[in-house]
Tab-separated table of C-alpha atoms in Angstrom:
chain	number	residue	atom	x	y	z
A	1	UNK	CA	-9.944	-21.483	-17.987
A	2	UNK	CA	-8.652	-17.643	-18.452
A	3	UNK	CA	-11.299	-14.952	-16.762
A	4	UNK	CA	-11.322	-11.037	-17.146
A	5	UNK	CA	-11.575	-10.921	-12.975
A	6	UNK	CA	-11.378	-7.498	-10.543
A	7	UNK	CA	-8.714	-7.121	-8.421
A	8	UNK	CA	-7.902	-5.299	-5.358
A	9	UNK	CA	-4.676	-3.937	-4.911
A	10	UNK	CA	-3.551	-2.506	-1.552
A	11	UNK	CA	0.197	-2.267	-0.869
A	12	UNK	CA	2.475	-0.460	1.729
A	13	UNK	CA	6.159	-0.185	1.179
A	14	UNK	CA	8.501	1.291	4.225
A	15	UNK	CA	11.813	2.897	3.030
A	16	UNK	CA	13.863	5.308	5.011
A	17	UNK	CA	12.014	5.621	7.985
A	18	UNK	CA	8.703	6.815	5.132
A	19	UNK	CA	5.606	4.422	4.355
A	20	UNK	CA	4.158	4.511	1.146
A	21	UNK	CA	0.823	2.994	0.716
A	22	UNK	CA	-1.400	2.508	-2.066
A	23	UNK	CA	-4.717	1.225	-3.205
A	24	UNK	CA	-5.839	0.540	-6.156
A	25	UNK	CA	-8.911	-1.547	-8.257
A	26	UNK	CA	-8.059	-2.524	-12.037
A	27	UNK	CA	-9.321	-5.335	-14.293
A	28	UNK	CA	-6.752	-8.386	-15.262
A	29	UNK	CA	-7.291	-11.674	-16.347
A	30	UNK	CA	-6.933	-15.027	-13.916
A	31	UNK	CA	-6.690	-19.014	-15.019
A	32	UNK	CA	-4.162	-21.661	-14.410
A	33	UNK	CA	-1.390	-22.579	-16.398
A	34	UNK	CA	0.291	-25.983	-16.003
A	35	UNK	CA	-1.404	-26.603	-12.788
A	36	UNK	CA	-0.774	-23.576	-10.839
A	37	UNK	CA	-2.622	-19.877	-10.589
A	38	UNK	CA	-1.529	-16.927	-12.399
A	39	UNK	CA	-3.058	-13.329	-12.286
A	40	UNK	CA	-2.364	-10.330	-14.788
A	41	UNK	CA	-2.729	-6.935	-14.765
A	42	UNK	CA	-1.619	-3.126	-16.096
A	43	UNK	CA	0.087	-1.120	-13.869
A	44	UNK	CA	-1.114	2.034	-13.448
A	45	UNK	CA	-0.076	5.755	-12.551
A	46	UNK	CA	-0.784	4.817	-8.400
A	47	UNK	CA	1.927	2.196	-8.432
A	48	UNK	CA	4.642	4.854	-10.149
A	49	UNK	CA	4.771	1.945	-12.631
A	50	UNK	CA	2.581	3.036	-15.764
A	51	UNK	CA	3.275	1.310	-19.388
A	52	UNK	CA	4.016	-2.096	-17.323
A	53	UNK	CA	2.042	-5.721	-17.151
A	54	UNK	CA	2.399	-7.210	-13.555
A	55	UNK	CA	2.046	-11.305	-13.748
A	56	UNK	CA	2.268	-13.100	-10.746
A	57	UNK	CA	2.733	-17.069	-10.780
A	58	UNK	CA	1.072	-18.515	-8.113
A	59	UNK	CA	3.072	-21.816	-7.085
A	60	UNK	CA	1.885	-24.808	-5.519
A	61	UNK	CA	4.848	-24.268	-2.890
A	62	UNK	CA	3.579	-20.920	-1.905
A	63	UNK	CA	6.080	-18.982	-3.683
A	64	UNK	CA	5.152	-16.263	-6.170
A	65	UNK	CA	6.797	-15.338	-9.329
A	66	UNK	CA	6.650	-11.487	-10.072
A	67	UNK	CA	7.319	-10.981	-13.233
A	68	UNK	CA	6.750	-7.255	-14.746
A	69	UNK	CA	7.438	-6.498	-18.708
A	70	UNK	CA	7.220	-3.098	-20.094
A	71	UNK	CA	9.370	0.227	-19.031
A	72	UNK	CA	10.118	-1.546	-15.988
A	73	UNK	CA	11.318	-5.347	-16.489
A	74	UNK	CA	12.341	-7.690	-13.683
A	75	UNK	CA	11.422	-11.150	-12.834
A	76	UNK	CA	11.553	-11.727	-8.749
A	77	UNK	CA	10.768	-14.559	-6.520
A	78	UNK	CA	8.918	-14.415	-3.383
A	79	UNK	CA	9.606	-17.315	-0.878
A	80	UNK	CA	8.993	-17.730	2.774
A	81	UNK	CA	12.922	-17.418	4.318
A	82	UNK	CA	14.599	-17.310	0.969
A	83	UNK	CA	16.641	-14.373	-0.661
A	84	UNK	CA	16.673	-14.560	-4.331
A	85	UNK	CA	18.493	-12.428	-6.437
A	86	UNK	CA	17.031	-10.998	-9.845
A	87	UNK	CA	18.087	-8.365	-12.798
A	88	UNK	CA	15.570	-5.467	-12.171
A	89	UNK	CA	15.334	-2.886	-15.304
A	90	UNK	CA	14.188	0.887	-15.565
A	91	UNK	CA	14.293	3.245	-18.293
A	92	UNK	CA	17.138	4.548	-15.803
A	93	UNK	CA	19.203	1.178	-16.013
A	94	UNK	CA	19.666	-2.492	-14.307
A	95	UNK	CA	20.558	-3.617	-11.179
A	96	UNK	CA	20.394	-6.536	-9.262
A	97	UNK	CA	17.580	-6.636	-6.775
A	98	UNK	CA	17.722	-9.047	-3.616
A	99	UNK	CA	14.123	-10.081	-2.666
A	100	UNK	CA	13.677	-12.090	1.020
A	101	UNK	CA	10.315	-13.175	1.543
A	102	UNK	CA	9.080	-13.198	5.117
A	103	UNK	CA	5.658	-14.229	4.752
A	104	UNK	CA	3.827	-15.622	1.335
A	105	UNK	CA	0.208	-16.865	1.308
A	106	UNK	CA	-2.537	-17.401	-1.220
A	107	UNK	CA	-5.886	-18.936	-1.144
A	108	UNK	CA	-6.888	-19.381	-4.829
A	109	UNK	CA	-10.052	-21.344	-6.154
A	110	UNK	CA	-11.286	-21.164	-9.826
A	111	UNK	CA	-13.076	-18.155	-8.667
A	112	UNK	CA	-10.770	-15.847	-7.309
A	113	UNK	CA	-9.062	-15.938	-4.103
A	114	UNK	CA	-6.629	-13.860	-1.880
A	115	UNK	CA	-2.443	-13.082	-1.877
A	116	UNK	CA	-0.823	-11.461	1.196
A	117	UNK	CA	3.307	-11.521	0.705
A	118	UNK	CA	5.750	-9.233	2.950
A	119	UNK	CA	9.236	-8.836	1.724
A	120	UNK	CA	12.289	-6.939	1.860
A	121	UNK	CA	14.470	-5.719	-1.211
A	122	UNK	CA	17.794	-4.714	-1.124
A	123	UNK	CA	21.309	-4.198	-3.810
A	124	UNK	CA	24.250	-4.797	-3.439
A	125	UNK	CA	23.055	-6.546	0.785
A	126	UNK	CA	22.176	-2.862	1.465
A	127	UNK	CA	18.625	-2.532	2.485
A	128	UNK	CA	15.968	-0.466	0.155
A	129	UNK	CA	12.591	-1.536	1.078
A	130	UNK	CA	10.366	-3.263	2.953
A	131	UNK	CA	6.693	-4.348	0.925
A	132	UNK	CA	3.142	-5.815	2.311
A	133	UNK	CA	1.000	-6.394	-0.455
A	134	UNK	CA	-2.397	-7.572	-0.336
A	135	UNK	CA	-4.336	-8.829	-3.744
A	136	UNK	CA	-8.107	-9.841	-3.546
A	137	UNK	CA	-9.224	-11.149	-7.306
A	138	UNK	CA	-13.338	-12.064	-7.696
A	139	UNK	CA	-14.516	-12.940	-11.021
A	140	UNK	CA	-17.351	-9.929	-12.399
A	141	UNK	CA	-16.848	-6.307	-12.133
C-alpha cells in the first residue's frame, strides 16, 4: 500500500574542513514495492537541489538505493563497507561519483519508520564529502 506520509529530513555534510547542515519537513509518499520499502519526495530550495524527486529503495540487506531524477540525476548505492561507483548529472555536466557507506540503518514498518546512513563521496579517489543523514517518515501530517 502507497501513503502520502511526513518526513523529517535532517542532514549534515562536512567538506573542506566546513559543515553544512540542514533540516527540513516535506510531504512524499511511502509503500513497498516487490517486498522492500521505498520513500519519495521533492527536493526543495534547503537541499540546493530544487526541480528534483529523491527515491530511496530501502533493501532488505540494509543498503539504500538513492536515486534522484530531475536537474540533478544520479543513481547511488549506500552499503555498509562498500564503495560503489555511479554517473552523477547536473545542469553543469556528469561525473562519476564514488559513494562508501560507513554506517546504513533503517527501521521501517507499514507505518513509517526511521533511516540514519553516513557516507563519504569522492571522484576520481579524491575525497569531496562526508554525509549523515537522518529521515523520520510517520503516516498523517
Amino acid at each position: 500500500m502507497i501513503q502520502d506520509v511526513r518526513i523529517e529530513i535532517r542532514g549534515t555534510q562536512t567538506a573542506d574542513g566546513e559543515k553544512n547542515e540542514v533540516s527540513f519537513t516535506t510531504r512524499g509518499r511511502f509503500g513497498m514495492k516487490d517486498g522492500e520499502f521505498f520513500l519519495s519526495y521533492d527536493e526543495s530550495e534547503a537541499t540546493g537541489l530544487e526541480n528534483a524527486r529523491t527515491t530511496l529503495f530501502l533493501r532488505s540487506d540494509s543498503s539504500v538505493v538513492m536515486q534522484r531524477t530531475g536537474l540533478f540525476q544520479s543513481r547511488l548505492v549506500i552499503e555498509k563497507g562498500k564503495r560503489h561507483v555511479s554517473p552523477y548529472s547536473t545542469p553543469y555536466g556528469e561525473m562519476q561519483i564514488g559513494v562508501l557507506g560507513e554506517s546504513v540503518e533503517h527501521r521501517f514498518t507499514e507505518e513509517g519508520g526511521t533511516l540514519f546512513m553516513c557516507y563519504t563521496l569522492d571522484s576520481d579517489s579524491r575525497p569531496l564529502s562526508r554525509n549523515t543523514v537522518k529521515i523520520s517518515v510517520r503516516r498523517g501530517s
